[in-house]
mmCIF file of C-alpha atoms and ligand atoms in Angstrom:
data_model
loop_
_atom_site.group_PDB
_atom_site.id
_atom_site.type_symbol
_atom_site.label_atom_id
_atom_site.label_comp_id
_atom_site.label_asym_id
_atom_site.label_seq_id
_atom_site.Cartn_x
_atom_site.Cartn_y
_atom_site.Cartn_z
ATOM 1 C CA MET A 1 -55.822 -14.046 -143.560
ATOM 2 C CA GLN A 2 -58.658 -13.524 -146.071
ATOM 3 C CA GLY A 3 -60.635 -10.368 -145.356
ATOM 4 C CA GLN A 4 -58.155 -9.044 -142.761
ATOM 5 C CA ALA A 5 -56.716 -5.553 -143.079
ATOM 6 C CA LEU A 6 -52.938 -5.713 -143.567
ATOM 7 C CA PRO A 7 -50.301 -5.252 -142.208
ATOM 8 C CA LEU A 8 -51.061 -7.748 -139.483
ATOM 9 C CA ALA A 9 -48.951 -9.485 -136.839
ATOM 10 C CA VAL A 10 -49.892 -13.040 -135.979
ATOM 11 C CA VAL A 11 -48.948 -15.508 -133.244
ATOM 12 C CA ASP A 12 -49.449 -19.186 -133.994
ATOM 13 C CA LEU A 13 -50.620 -20.321 -130.561
ATOM 14 C CA ASP A 14 -50.147 -24.004 -131.374
ATOM 15 C CA ALA A 15 -46.452 -23.474 -132.154
ATOM 16 C CA PHE A 16 -46.125 -21.071 -129.220
ATOM 17 C CA ASP A 17 -47.545 -23.625 -126.782
ATOM 18 C CA ARG A 18 -45.282 -26.363 -128.136
ATOM 19 C CA ASN A 19 -42.264 -24.091 -127.631
ATOM 20 C CA VAL A 20 -43.377 -23.375 -124.062
ATOM 21 C CA ALA A 21 -43.744 -27.104 -123.392
ATOM 22 C CA HIS A 22 -40.391 -27.845 -125.048
ATOM 23 C CA VAL A 23 -38.477 -25.466 -122.754
ATOM 24 C CA GLY A 24 -40.499 -26.695 -119.766
ATOM 25 C CA GLN A 25 -39.584 -30.306 -120.501
ATOM 26 C CA LEU A 26 -35.948 -29.542 -121.322
ATOM 27 C CA VAL A 27 -35.401 -27.795 -118.012
ATOM 28 C CA GLY A 28 -37.805 -29.880 -115.920
ATOM 29 C CA ARG A 29 -36.170 -33.111 -117.100
ATOM 30 C CA ARG A 30 -32.817 -32.210 -115.517
ATOM 31 C CA THR A 31 -33.991 -31.041 -112.110
ATOM 32 C CA SER A 32 -37.252 -30.138 -110.477
ATOM 33 C CA GLN A 33 -35.547 -27.259 -108.624
ATOM 34 C CA MET A 34 -34.601 -25.116 -111.605
ATOM 35 C CA ARG A 35 -37.064 -22.362 -112.547
ATOM 36 C CA VAL A 36 -37.407 -20.517 -115.827
ATOM 37 C CA ARG A 37 -37.932 -16.761 -115.672
ATOM 38 C CA VAL A 38 -39.680 -15.326 -118.723
ATOM 39 C CA ALA A 39 -37.835 -12.529 -120.552
ATOM 40 C CA SER A 40 -40.527 -9.918 -121.171
ATOM 41 C CA LYS A 41 -38.442 -7.973 -123.698
ATOM 42 C CA SER A 42 -38.788 -10.910 -126.066
ATOM 43 C CA LEU A 43 -42.607 -10.899 -125.844
ATOM 44 C CA ARG A 44 -43.826 -7.393 -124.905
ATOM 45 C CA VAL A 45 -47.380 -8.717 -124.719
ATOM 46 C CA PRO A 46 -48.790 -9.260 -121.189
ATOM 47 C CA ASP A 47 -51.286 -11.894 -122.373
ATOM 48 C CA LEU A 48 -48.492 -13.987 -123.879
ATOM 49 C CA LEU A 49 -46.370 -13.628 -120.736
ATOM 50 C CA ARG A 50 -49.377 -14.829 -118.778
ATOM 51 C CA ARG A 51 -49.813 -17.773 -121.134
ATOM 52 C CA VAL A 52 -46.228 -18.956 -120.546
ATOM 53 C CA LEU A 53 -46.532 -18.618 -116.764
ATOM 54 C CA ALA A 54 -49.856 -20.484 -116.814
ATOM 55 C CA TYR A 55 -47.911 -23.591 -117.903
ATOM 56 C CA GLY A 56 -46.767 -23.816 -114.275
ATOM 57 C CA PRO A 57 -43.384 -25.172 -113.121
ATOM 58 C CA PRO A 58 -40.641 -24.641 -114.117
ATOM 59 C CA TYR A 59 -41.937 -21.222 -115.168
ATOM 60 C CA ALA A 60 -41.944 -18.569 -112.465
ATOM 61 C CA GLY A 61 -41.322 -14.850 -112.518
ATOM 62 C CA VAL A 62 -40.620 -12.270 -115.182
ATOM 63 C CA MET A 63 -37.344 -10.730 -116.281
ATOM 64 C CA CYS A 64 -38.326 -7.133 -117.045
ATOM 65 C CA TYR A 65 -36.247 -4.677 -119.009
ATOM 66 C CA ALA A 66 -37.467 -1.415 -117.479
ATOM 67 C CA ALA A 67 -38.660 -0.185 -114.096
ATOM 68 C CA ALA A 68 -41.807 1.399 -115.546
ATOM 69 C CA GLU A 69 -42.534 -1.909 -117.241
ATOM 70 C CA ALA A 70 -42.291 -3.747 -113.899
ATOM 71 C CA VAL A 71 -44.877 -1.302 -112.543
ATOM 72 C CA LEU A 72 -47.202 -1.923 -115.494
ATOM 73 C CA LEU A 73 -46.874 -5.688 -115.054
ATOM 74 C CA TYR A 74 -47.418 -5.516 -111.303
ATOM 75 C CA GLN A 75 -50.576 -3.485 -111.872
ATOM 76 C CA ALA A 76 -51.678 -6.101 -114.405
ATOM 77 C CA GLY A 77 -51.384 -8.831 -111.762
ATOM 78 C CA PHE A 78 -47.829 -10.148 -112.332
ATOM 79 C CA ASP A 79 -45.366 -10.585 -109.477
ATOM 80 C CA ASP A 80 -41.779 -11.764 -108.951
ATOM 81 C CA LEU A 81 -40.340 -9.147 -111.258
ATOM 82 C CA LEU A 82 -36.605 -8.923 -111.861
ATOM 83 C CA VAL A 83 -35.556 -5.703 -113.580
ATOM 84 C CA ALA A 84 -32.432 -6.988 -115.281
ATOM 85 C CA TYR A 85 -30.936 -3.787 -116.664
ATOM 86 C CA PRO A 86 -29.583 -1.238 -114.175
ATOM 87 C CA THR A 87 -31.128 2.176 -113.622
ATOM 88 C CA ARG A 88 -30.382 4.903 -111.124
ATOM 89 C CA GLN A 89 -32.932 7.352 -112.448
ATOM 90 C CA PRO A 90 -34.896 8.757 -109.459
ATOM 91 C CA ALA A 91 -38.233 8.297 -111.270
ATOM 92 C CA ASP A 92 -37.422 4.583 -111.795
ATOM 93 C CA LEU A 93 -36.250 4.026 -108.224
ATOM 94 C CA ASN A 94 -39.340 5.800 -106.844
ATOM 95 C CA ALA A 95 -41.619 3.691 -109.037
ATOM 96 C CA LEU A 96 -39.938 0.454 -107.911
ATOM 97 C CA ARG A 97 -40.023 1.583 -104.297
ATOM 98 C CA GLU A 98 -43.736 2.247 -104.599
ATOM 99 C CA ILE A 99 -44.650 -1.238 -105.832
ATOM 100 C CA HIS A 100 -42.183 -2.781 -103.353
ATOM 101 C CA GLU A 101 -44.023 -0.993 -100.544
ATOM 102 C CA GLN A 102 -47.326 -2.228 -101.967
ATOM 103 C CA GLY A 103 -46.041 -5.785 -101.471
ATOM 104 C CA ALA A 104 -44.493 -6.636 -104.845
ATOM 105 C CA THR A 105 -41.601 -9.077 -105.051
ATOM 106 C CA VAL A 106 -39.319 -6.975 -107.197
ATOM 107 C CA HIS A 107 -35.558 -7.045 -107.728
ATOM 108 C CA LEU A 108 -33.251 -4.616 -109.493
ATOM 109 C CA VAL A 109 -29.897 -5.481 -111.031
ATOM 110 C CA VAL A 110 -26.856 -3.496 -109.963
ATOM 111 C CA ASP A 111 -23.162 -3.833 -110.780
ATOM 112 C CA SER A 112 -21.277 -1.384 -108.551
ATOM 113 C CA LEU A 113 -20.899 -0.242 -104.968
ATOM 114 C CA ASP A 114 -21.853 3.343 -105.754
ATOM 115 C CA GLY A 115 -24.974 2.119 -107.577
ATOM 116 C CA THR A 116 -25.853 0.004 -104.549
ATOM 117 C CA GLU A 117 -25.328 2.979 -102.252
ATOM 118 C CA GLN A 118 -27.481 5.262 -104.379
ATOM 119 C CA ILE A 119 -30.319 2.747 -104.451
ATOM 120 C CA ALA A 120 -29.967 2.190 -100.696
ATOM 121 C CA ARG A 121 -30.410 5.948 -100.212
ATOM 122 C CA ALA A 122 -33.415 6.035 -102.530
ATOM 123 C CA MET A 123 -35.009 3.267 -100.468
ATOM 124 C CA ALA A 124 -34.637 5.111 -97.125
ATOM 125 C CA GLY A 125 -37.641 4.437 -94.905
ATOM 126 C CA VAL A 126 -38.861 1.263 -96.645
ATOM 127 C CA THR A 127 -40.680 -1.174 -94.400
ATOM 128 C CA ARG A 128 -38.569 -4.152 -95.591
ATOM 129 C CA PRO A 129 -35.251 -4.191 -97.482
ATOM 130 C CA PHE A 130 -35.424 -3.737 -101.242
ATOM 131 C CA SER A 131 -33.798 -6.599 -103.152
ATOM 132 C CA LEU A 132 -30.823 -6.092 -105.448
ATOM 133 C CA ILE A 133 -29.356 -8.660 -107.824
ATOM 134 C CA ILE A 134 -25.651 -8.290 -108.531
ATOM 135 C CA GLU A 135 -24.633 -8.870 -112.125
ATOM 136 C CA ALA A 136 -21.355 -10.636 -112.810
ATOM 137 C CA ASP A 137 -19.669 -10.360 -116.191
ATOM 138 C CA VAL A 138 -19.086 -13.802 -117.693
ATOM 139 C CA SER A 139 -17.678 -12.746 -121.046
ATOM 140 C CA TYR A 140 -15.074 -15.072 -122.487
ATOM 141 C CA ARG A 141 -11.705 -13.344 -122.081
ATOM 142 C CA PRO A 142 -8.889 -15.642 -123.204
ATOM 143 C CA LEU A 143 -5.217 -14.576 -123.447
ATOM 144 C CA ARG A 144 -5.349 -13.117 -119.935
ATOM 145 C CA GLY A 145 -8.185 -10.780 -120.798
ATOM 146 C CA ARG A 146 -6.535 -9.321 -123.892
ATOM 147 C CA VAL A 147 -9.450 -10.616 -125.983
ATOM 148 C CA HIS A 148 -13.040 -9.838 -124.959
ATOM 149 C CA ILE A 149 -15.771 -12.041 -126.398
ATOM 150 C CA GLY A 150 -19.128 -11.050 -124.991
ATOM 151 C CA VAL A 151 -21.191 -8.022 -124.140
ATOM 152 C CA ARG A 152 -20.037 -4.877 -122.380
ATOM 153 C CA ARG A 153 -22.250 -4.747 -119.333
ATOM 154 C CA SER A 154 -21.040 -5.414 -115.797
ATOM 155 C CA PRO A 155 -17.559 -4.322 -114.703
ATOM 156 C CA LEU A 156 -17.549 -7.148 -112.118
ATOM 157 C CA ARG A 157 -15.258 -9.541 -113.979
ATOM 158 C CA THR A 158 -13.997 -11.748 -111.179
ATOM 159 C CA VAL A 159 -15.724 -13.921 -108.645
ATOM 160 C CA GLU A 160 -13.828 -12.002 -105.943
ATOM 161 C CA ALA A 161 -15.234 -8.649 -107.156
ATOM 162 C CA VAL A 162 -18.792 -9.982 -106.928
ATOM 163 C CA VAL A 163 -18.278 -11.471 -103.468
ATOM 164 C CA ASP A 164 -16.687 -8.194 -102.277
ATOM 165 C CA LEU A 165 -19.750 -6.250 -103.421
ATOM 166 C CA VAL A 166 -22.124 -8.728 -101.770
ATOM 167 C CA VAL A 167 -20.205 -8.429 -98.491
ATOM 168 C CA SER A 168 -19.889 -4.613 -98.712
ATOM 169 C CA ALA A 169 -23.615 -4.269 -99.358
ATOM 170 C CA ARG A 170 -24.390 -5.779 -95.942
ATOM 171 C CA ARG A 171 -23.829 -2.365 -94.373
ATOM 172 C CA PHE A 172 -26.923 -0.887 -96.050
ATOM 173 C CA GLU A 173 -30.088 -1.523 -94.082
ATOM 174 C CA THR A 174 -32.592 -0.505 -96.722
ATOM 175 C CA ILE A 175 -31.488 -3.047 -99.300
ATOM 176 C CA CYS A 176 -30.636 -6.725 -99.330
ATOM 177 C CA ILE A 177 -28.800 -8.834 -101.869
ATOM 178 C CA GLY A 178 -31.393 -11.154 -103.349
ATOM 179 C CA GLY A 179 -28.890 -12.940 -105.529
ATOM 180 C CA VAL A 180 -26.688 -12.757 -108.578
ATOM 181 C CA MET A 181 -27.106 -12.819 -112.345
ATOM 182 C CA ALA A 182 -24.482 -13.998 -114.835
ATOM 183 C CA TYR A 183 -25.746 -13.961 -118.437
ATOM 184 C CA GLU A 184 -23.518 -15.553 -121.073
ATOM 185 C CA ALA A 185 -24.550 -13.475 -124.112
ATOM 186 C CA GLN A 186 -21.664 -14.831 -126.191
ATOM 187 C CA VAL A 187 -23.268 -18.289 -126.006
ATOM 188 C CA ALA A 188 -26.973 -17.436 -125.763
ATOM 189 C CA GLY A 189 -27.062 -14.687 -128.355
ATOM 190 C CA VAL A 190 -24.730 -15.998 -131.056
ATOM 191 C CA GLY A 191 -25.914 -18.585 -133.556
ATOM 192 C CA ASP A 192 -23.355 -21.012 -134.968
ATOM 193 C CA ARG A 193 -25.354 -22.189 -138.000
ATOM 194 C CA SER A 194 -25.922 -18.889 -139.723
ATOM 195 C CA PRO A 195 -26.590 -18.879 -143.460
ATOM 196 C CA PHE A 196 -25.378 -15.266 -143.551
ATOM 197 C CA ARG A 197 -21.728 -15.904 -142.571
ATOM 198 C CA ARG A 198 -21.164 -19.600 -143.075
ATOM 199 C CA HIS A 199 -17.362 -19.373 -142.932
ATOM 200 C CA LEU A 200 -17.545 -18.228 -139.284
ATOM 201 C CA ASN A 201 -19.844 -21.014 -138.094
ATOM 202 C CA PRO A 202 -17.153 -23.574 -137.141
ATOM 203 C CA ILE A 203 -15.200 -20.915 -135.207
ATOM 204 C CA LEU A 204 -18.312 -19.660 -133.444
ATOM 205 C CA ARG A 205 -19.350 -23.205 -132.563
ATOM 206 C CA ALA A 206 -15.968 -23.900 -130.962
ATOM 207 C CA LEU A 207 -16.003 -20.569 -129.130
ATOM 208 C CA ARG A 208 -19.538 -21.133 -127.820
ATOM 209 C CA GLN A 209 -18.631 -24.568 -126.502
ATOM 210 C CA ARG A 210 -15.408 -23.402 -124.912
ATOM 211 C CA SER A 211 -17.143 -20.391 -123.424
ATOM 212 C CA ALA A 212 -20.074 -22.450 -122.070
ATOM 213 C CA SER A 213 -17.599 -24.610 -120.098
ATOM 214 C CA ASP A 214 -15.728 -21.533 -118.873
ATOM 215 C CA VAL A 215 -19.008 -19.878 -117.781
ATOM 216 C CA ALA A 216 -20.147 -23.026 -115.947
ATOM 217 C CA ARG A 217 -16.837 -23.209 -114.061
ATOM 218 C CA ARG A 218 -17.000 -19.554 -113.079
ATOM 219 C CA ARG A 219 -20.645 -19.705 -112.017
ATOM 220 C CA GLN A 220 -19.941 -22.794 -109.912
ATOM 221 C CA ARG A 221 -17.017 -21.048 -108.219
ATOM 222 C CA LEU A 222 -19.144 -17.953 -107.600
ATOM 223 C CA ALA A 223 -21.853 -20.056 -105.933
ATOM 224 C CA GLN A 224 -19.241 -21.774 -103.744
ATOM 225 C CA MET A 225 -17.562 -18.528 -102.716
ATOM 226 C CA LEU A 226 -20.849 -16.830 -101.893
ATOM 227 C CA GLU A 227 -21.757 -19.821 -99.756
ATOM 228 C CA SER A 228 -18.397 -19.599 -97.942
ATOM 229 C CA ALA A 229 -18.919 -15.864 -97.424
ATOM 230 C CA GLY A 230 -22.217 -16.650 -95.680
ATOM 231 C CA SER A 231 -24.377 -15.275 -98.534
ATOM 232 C CA PRO A 232 -25.594 -18.179 -100.651
ATOM 233 C CA PRO A 233 -27.639 -16.587 -103.449
ATOM 234 C CA LEU A 234 -31.395 -17.066 -103.180
ATOM 235 C CA ILE A 235 -31.531 -16.244 -106.884
ATOM 236 C CA PHE A 236 -28.742 -17.278 -109.239
ATOM 237 C CA ASN A 237 -29.923 -16.359 -112.736
ATOM 238 C CA GLY A 238 -28.188 -17.308 -115.949
ATOM 239 C CA ALA A 239 -28.736 -18.229 -119.577
ATOM 240 C CA GLY A 240 -31.079 -17.275 -122.380
ATOM 241 C CA THR A 241 -32.832 -19.178 -125.141
ATOM 242 C CA GLY A 242 -29.609 -19.930 -127.039
ATOM 243 C CA SER A 243 -27.793 -21.411 -124.039
ATOM 244 C CA LEU A 244 -30.593 -23.299 -122.245
ATOM 245 C CA THR A 245 -29.246 -26.691 -123.275
ATOM 246 C CA TYR A 246 -25.886 -25.968 -121.621
ATOM 247 C CA ALA A 247 -27.057 -24.060 -118.549
ATOM 248 C CA CYS A 248 -29.743 -26.542 -117.527
ATOM 249 C CA ASP A 249 -26.886 -28.816 -116.445
ATOM 250 C CA GLU A 250 -25.620 -26.304 -113.873
ATOM 251 C CA PRO A 251 -27.256 -27.181 -110.541
ATOM 252 C CA TRP A 252 -25.828 -24.094 -108.823
ATOM 253 C CA LEU A 253 -28.129 -21.898 -110.949
ATOM 254 C CA THR A 254 -31.554 -21.472 -109.355
ATOM 255 C CA GLU A 255 -33.144 -20.175 -112.542
ATOM 256 C CA LEU A 256 -32.668 -19.788 -116.286
ATOM 257 C CA THR A 257 -34.171 -17.107 -118.477
ATOM 258 C CA ALA A 258 -36.041 -17.688 -121.737
ATOM 259 C CA GLY A 259 -38.068 -15.406 -123.964
ATOM 260 C CA SER A 260 -37.162 -15.713 -127.645
ATOM 261 C CA ALA A 261 -37.733 -19.476 -127.509
ATOM 262 C CA PHE A 262 -41.500 -19.037 -127.424
ATOM 263 C CA LEU A 263 -41.912 -16.941 -130.573
ATOM 264 C CA CYS A 264 -38.777 -18.230 -132.313
ATOM 265 C CA PRO A 265 -37.846 -15.364 -134.631
ATOM 266 C CA HIS A 266 -35.587 -16.343 -137.525
ATOM 267 C CA LEU A 267 -32.267 -15.592 -135.744
ATOM 268 C CA PHE A 268 -33.068 -18.553 -133.497
ATOM 269 C CA ASP A 269 -33.098 -20.917 -136.485
ATOM 270 C CA TYR A 270 -29.319 -20.612 -136.611
ATOM 271 C CA TYR A 271 -28.232 -22.502 -133.488
ATOM 272 C CA SER A 272 -26.798 -26.015 -133.505
ATOM 273 C CA ASN A 273 -28.013 -26.768 -129.966
ATOM 274 C CA ILE A 274 -31.680 -25.675 -129.996
ATOM 275 C CA THR A 275 -34.752 -26.186 -132.175
ATOM 276 C CA PHE A 276 -37.964 -24.208 -131.802
ATOM 277 C CA GLU A 277 -40.958 -23.640 -134.077
ATOM 278 C CA PRO A 278 -41.604 -20.251 -135.679
ATOM 279 C CA ALA A 279 -44.632 -18.761 -133.896
ATOM 280 C CA LEU A 280 -44.564 -15.065 -134.780
ATOM 281 C CA PHE A 281 -45.256 -13.721 -138.263
ATOM 282 C CA PHE A 282 -46.347 -10.565 -139.950
ATOM 283 C CA ALA A 283 -48.368 -10.259 -143.125
ATOM 284 C CA LEU A 284 -47.958 -7.440 -145.625
ATOM 285 C CA GLN A 285 -50.141 -6.602 -148.559
ATOM 286 C CA CYS A 286 -48.791 -6.989 -152.082
ATOM 287 C CA VAL A 287 -49.473 -3.572 -153.588
ATOM 288 C CA ARG A 288 -47.412 -3.555 -156.801
ATOM 289 C CA ARG A 289 -46.063 -5.809 -159.533
ATOM 290 C CA SER A 290 -43.268 -3.842 -161.199
ATOM 291 C CA ASP A 291 -41.926 -6.894 -163.110
ATOM 292 C CA ALA A 292 -43.023 -10.443 -163.796
ATOM 293 C CA ASP A 293 -40.690 -11.780 -161.096
ATOM 294 C CA HIS A 294 -41.087 -8.965 -158.548
ATOM 295 C CA ALA A 295 -43.795 -7.967 -156.067
ATOM 296 C CA THR A 296 -43.790 -4.918 -153.788
ATOM 297 C CA CYS A 297 -45.429 -4.983 -150.368
ATOM 298 C CA PHE A 298 -46.678 -2.121 -148.250
ATOM 299 C CA GLY A 299 -44.596 -1.656 -145.051
ATOM 300 C CA GLY A 300 -42.010 -4.128 -143.822
ATOM 301 C CA GLY A 301 -38.994 -2.106 -142.662
ATOM 302 C CA TYR A 302 -38.936 -3.809 -139.297
ATOM 303 C CA VAL A 303 -35.200 -4.217 -138.871
ATOM 304 C CA ALA A 304 -33.838 -5.753 -135.683
ATOM 305 C CA SER A 305 -31.388 -4.116 -133.263
ATOM 306 C CA GLY A 306 -27.799 -5.249 -132.774
ATOM 307 C CA GLN A 307 -24.770 -5.272 -135.043
ATOM 308 C CA PRO A 308 -26.143 -4.193 -138.460
ATOM 309 C CA GLY A 309 -26.258 -6.950 -141.044
ATOM 310 C CA CYS A 310 -28.492 -8.906 -143.420
ATOM 311 C CA ASP A 311 -29.386 -11.273 -140.614
ATOM 312 C CA LYS A 312 -31.264 -8.405 -138.892
ATOM 313 C CA LEU A 313 -33.699 -8.018 -141.793
ATOM 314 C CA PRO A 314 -37.132 -9.656 -141.882
ATOM 315 C CA LEU A 315 -37.246 -12.977 -143.688
ATOM 316 C CA PRO A 316 -39.896 -13.491 -146.403
ATOM 317 C CA TYR A 317 -41.589 -16.758 -145.416
ATOM 318 C CA LEU A 318 -44.658 -17.449 -147.589
ATOM 319 C CA PRO A 319 -45.146 -17.812 -150.484
ATOM 320 C CA GLN A 320 -41.825 -19.631 -150.723
ATOM 321 C CA GLY A 321 -39.048 -18.510 -153.035
ATOM 322 C CA LEU A 322 -39.163 -14.782 -152.292
ATOM 323 C CA THR A 323 -36.109 -12.765 -151.256
ATOM 324 C CA LEU A 324 -35.505 -9.139 -150.374
ATOM 325 C CA VAL A 325 -33.906 -7.032 -153.076
ATOM 326 C CA ASP A 326 -30.276 -6.228 -152.188
ATOM 327 C CA ASN A 327 -30.281 -2.530 -152.913
ATOM 328 C CA GLU A 328 -33.549 -1.805 -151.117
ATOM 329 C CA GLY A 329 -33.755 -4.275 -148.248
ATOM 330 C CA ALA A 330 -36.845 -3.901 -146.046
ATOM 331 C CA GLY A 331 -38.213 -0.461 -146.896
ATOM 332 C CA GLU A 332 -39.640 2.311 -144.769
ATOM 333 C CA VAL A 333 -43.095 2.043 -146.365
ATOM 334 C CA GLN A 334 -42.576 -0.382 -149.254
ATOM 335 C CA THR A 335 -40.635 -3.615 -149.536
ATOM 336 C CA PRO A 336 -39.896 -5.126 -152.944
ATOM 337 C CA LEU A 337 -39.346 -8.861 -153.262
ATOM 338 C CA ARG A 338 -37.812 -10.944 -156.033
ATOM 339 C CA ALA A 339 -39.128 -14.404 -156.865
ATOM 340 C CA ASP A 340 -36.875 -17.294 -157.825
ATOM 341 C CA GLY A 341 -39.536 -18.634 -160.213
ATOM 342 C CA PRO A 342 -42.979 -17.805 -161.605
ATOM 343 C CA LEU A 343 -44.850 -15.537 -159.218
ATOM 344 C CA ALA A 344 -48.596 -15.953 -158.801
ATOM 345 C CA LEU A 345 -49.060 -13.119 -156.289
ATOM 346 C CA ARG A 346 -51.883 -10.736 -157.065
ATOM 347 C CA ILE A 347 -52.359 -7.192 -155.816
ATOM 348 C CA GLY A 348 -53.923 -7.417 -152.356
ATOM 349 C CA ASP A 349 -52.525 -10.880 -151.568
ATOM 350 C CA PRO A 350 -50.720 -11.297 -148.243
ATOM 351 C CA VAL A 351 -47.000 -12.045 -148.013
ATOM 352 C CA ILE A 352 -45.880 -13.560 -144.722
ATOM 353 C CA PHE A 353 -42.579 -12.619 -143.040
ATOM 354 C CA ARG A 354 -40.667 -13.492 -139.887
ATOM 355 C CA HIS A 355 -38.881 -10.858 -137.818
ATOM 356 C CA ALA A 356 -35.229 -11.444 -136.883
ATOM 357 C CA LYS A 357 -35.858 -10.928 -133.157
ATOM 358 C CA ALA A 358 -38.702 -11.818 -130.846
ATOM 359 C CA GLY A 359 -39.754 -8.639 -129.062
ATOM 360 C CA GLU A 360 -39.249 -5.744 -131.406
ATOM 361 C CA LEU A 361 -42.169 -6.450 -133.734
ATOM 362 C CA ALA A 362 -44.440 -5.521 -130.820
ATOM 363 C CA GLU A 363 -43.195 -1.938 -131.175
ATOM 364 C CA ARG A 364 -44.720 -1.878 -134.681
ATOM 365 C CA PHE A 365 -48.145 -3.344 -133.976
ATOM 366 C CA SER A 366 -50.760 -2.399 -131.406
ATOM 367 C CA HIS A 367 -52.210 -5.928 -131.400
ATOM 368 C CA TYR A 368 -51.141 -9.453 -132.216
ATOM 369 C CA GLN A 369 -53.763 -11.708 -133.801
ATOM 370 C CA LEU A 370 -53.884 -15.151 -132.217
ATOM 371 C CA VAL A 371 -54.212 -18.127 -134.515
ATOM 372 C CA THR A 372 -54.965 -21.724 -133.714
ATOM 373 C CA ASN A 373 -55.717 -24.441 -136.279
ATOM 374 C CA ASP A 374 -55.148 -21.811 -138.983
ATOM 375 C CA ALA A 375 -58.031 -19.603 -137.749
ATOM 376 C CA ILE A 376 -57.823 -16.247 -135.977
ATOM 377 C CA VAL A 377 -59.335 -16.774 -132.530
ATOM 378 C CA GLY A 378 -58.515 -13.519 -130.790
ATOM 379 C CA SER A 379 -56.388 -10.451 -130.559
ATOM 380 C CA VAL A 380 -54.175 -9.233 -127.704
ATOM 381 C CA PRO A 381 -52.574 -5.835 -127.131
ATOM 382 C CA THR A 382 -48.819 -5.352 -127.266
ATOM 383 C CA TYR A 383 -47.144 -2.832 -124.950
ATOM 384 C CA ARG A 384 -47.584 -0.368 -127.813
ATOM 385 C CA GLY A 385 -51.292 -1.166 -127.926
ATOM 386 C CA LEU A 386 -51.473 -0.471 -124.199
ATOM 387 C CA GLY A 387 -49.905 2.945 -124.827
ATOM 388 C CA ALA A 388 -46.645 1.844 -123.214
ATOM 389 C CA CYS A 389 -43.171 2.394 -124.604
ATOM 390 C CA PHE A 390 -40.171 1.521 -122.444
ATOM 391 C CA GLY A 391 -37.293 2.296 -124.812
HETATM 392 C C1 PLP B 401 -29.952 -10.658 -118.922
HETATM 393 C C2 PLP B 401 -30.531 -11.466 -120.023
HETATM 394 N N1 PLP B 401 -30.915 -12.733 -119.783
HETATM 395 C C3 PLP B 401 -31.444 -13.489 -120.745
HETATM 396 C C4 PLP B 401 -31.617 -13.015 -122.026
HETATM 397 C C5 PLP B 401 -32.156 -13.954 -123.063
HETATM 398 O O1 PLP B 401 -33.350 -13.639 -123.634
HETATM 399 P P1 PLP B 401 -33.952 -14.588 -124.783
HETATM 400 O O2 PLP B 401 -34.291 -15.875 -124.178
HETATM 401 O O3 PLP B 401 -35.114 -13.830 -125.279
HETATM 402 O O4 PLP B 401 -32.892 -14.736 -125.822
HETATM 403 C C6 PLP B 401 -31.215 -11.716 -122.328
HETATM 404 C C7 PLP B 401 -31.345 -11.208 -123.697
HETATM 405 O O5 PLP B 401 -30.752 -10.246 -124.119
HETATM 406 C C8 PLP B 401 -30.657 -10.909 -121.299
HETATM 407 O O6 PLP B 401 -30.246 -9.647 -121.526
#
């Protein structure tokens, strides 16, 4: 870090590669059929996406979060692009149609008949049907649905509703149903070993386990019913970093998704079922020493999305023993830190942090520095560095 202008974002390629290999072995060990699609939102750096895919099987394909992003990636040489978040915006549908007509393998997620119909109309005149992926809701809804544990995304809550949509979609000639997606956010996105709300950990662990079994049962039934309806899914996508260890035992899934696993932001330290190595860091400059046990850094207010809470703040990492100050948190342009012992930091010294989530740091930096064996060996542009911003 000596001599580098701060702030700086850094990827430890050695840890990154070990995380890639770890997921590859975890999934590859169970079955050679299962693929892993890379979640681009958790990287937002084409060169890192490319690095994961270069590992080879089980990695194949990208889960994109925006239509314009799929276009950027296609133009950068990527293919097999699944846009996993619905859009009906004409500009998005036109952009997807354009790369589809250029020969891209691209899929768009949909969760309703009217959405399907609108996309079918937007695809009028295509030379081959455009592929849609139907998203099933697999939230955990005990007590006959009176309790909802999970995200609010697809309204398709039953296996029957999904099969109905698959069958109804057969009438549209300009689209085809490429498969289904059923993402269990309440298992994949909820840690059960959090230091921020310890009292909830046993409850969350039980809920995750119960929900993982419920999701597996429902996904198996969906696969069987689609088969019986004459539409076995070519793609059946499920899971995320936090649920890989459960979902890799579901042979009816054709692919799992992983993104956060590779950079391992600090929220992914708090899972009882997975272990990855931190690979993404940012370094801030110590610019002030207001007190003997305090240092203030320039920048740092890189707070993660989701339900607001302390767990969404960056985590001071090195030197050890530093914590954010309660009444300031991570500041807009300055971040004070308190030390739990003598503090040897001098003005100009770097302080290393970890972000709570994997992808969002890329919105703050135009480049990530690549480190191997503790030396900077290169620099790669983030989406921001490429002038791209997808929301
Ligand atoms: C549809 C979908 N699949 C998978 C994931 C998991 O991504 P990651 O592995 O980065 O946690 C997400 C994350 O939100 C998602 O929305």
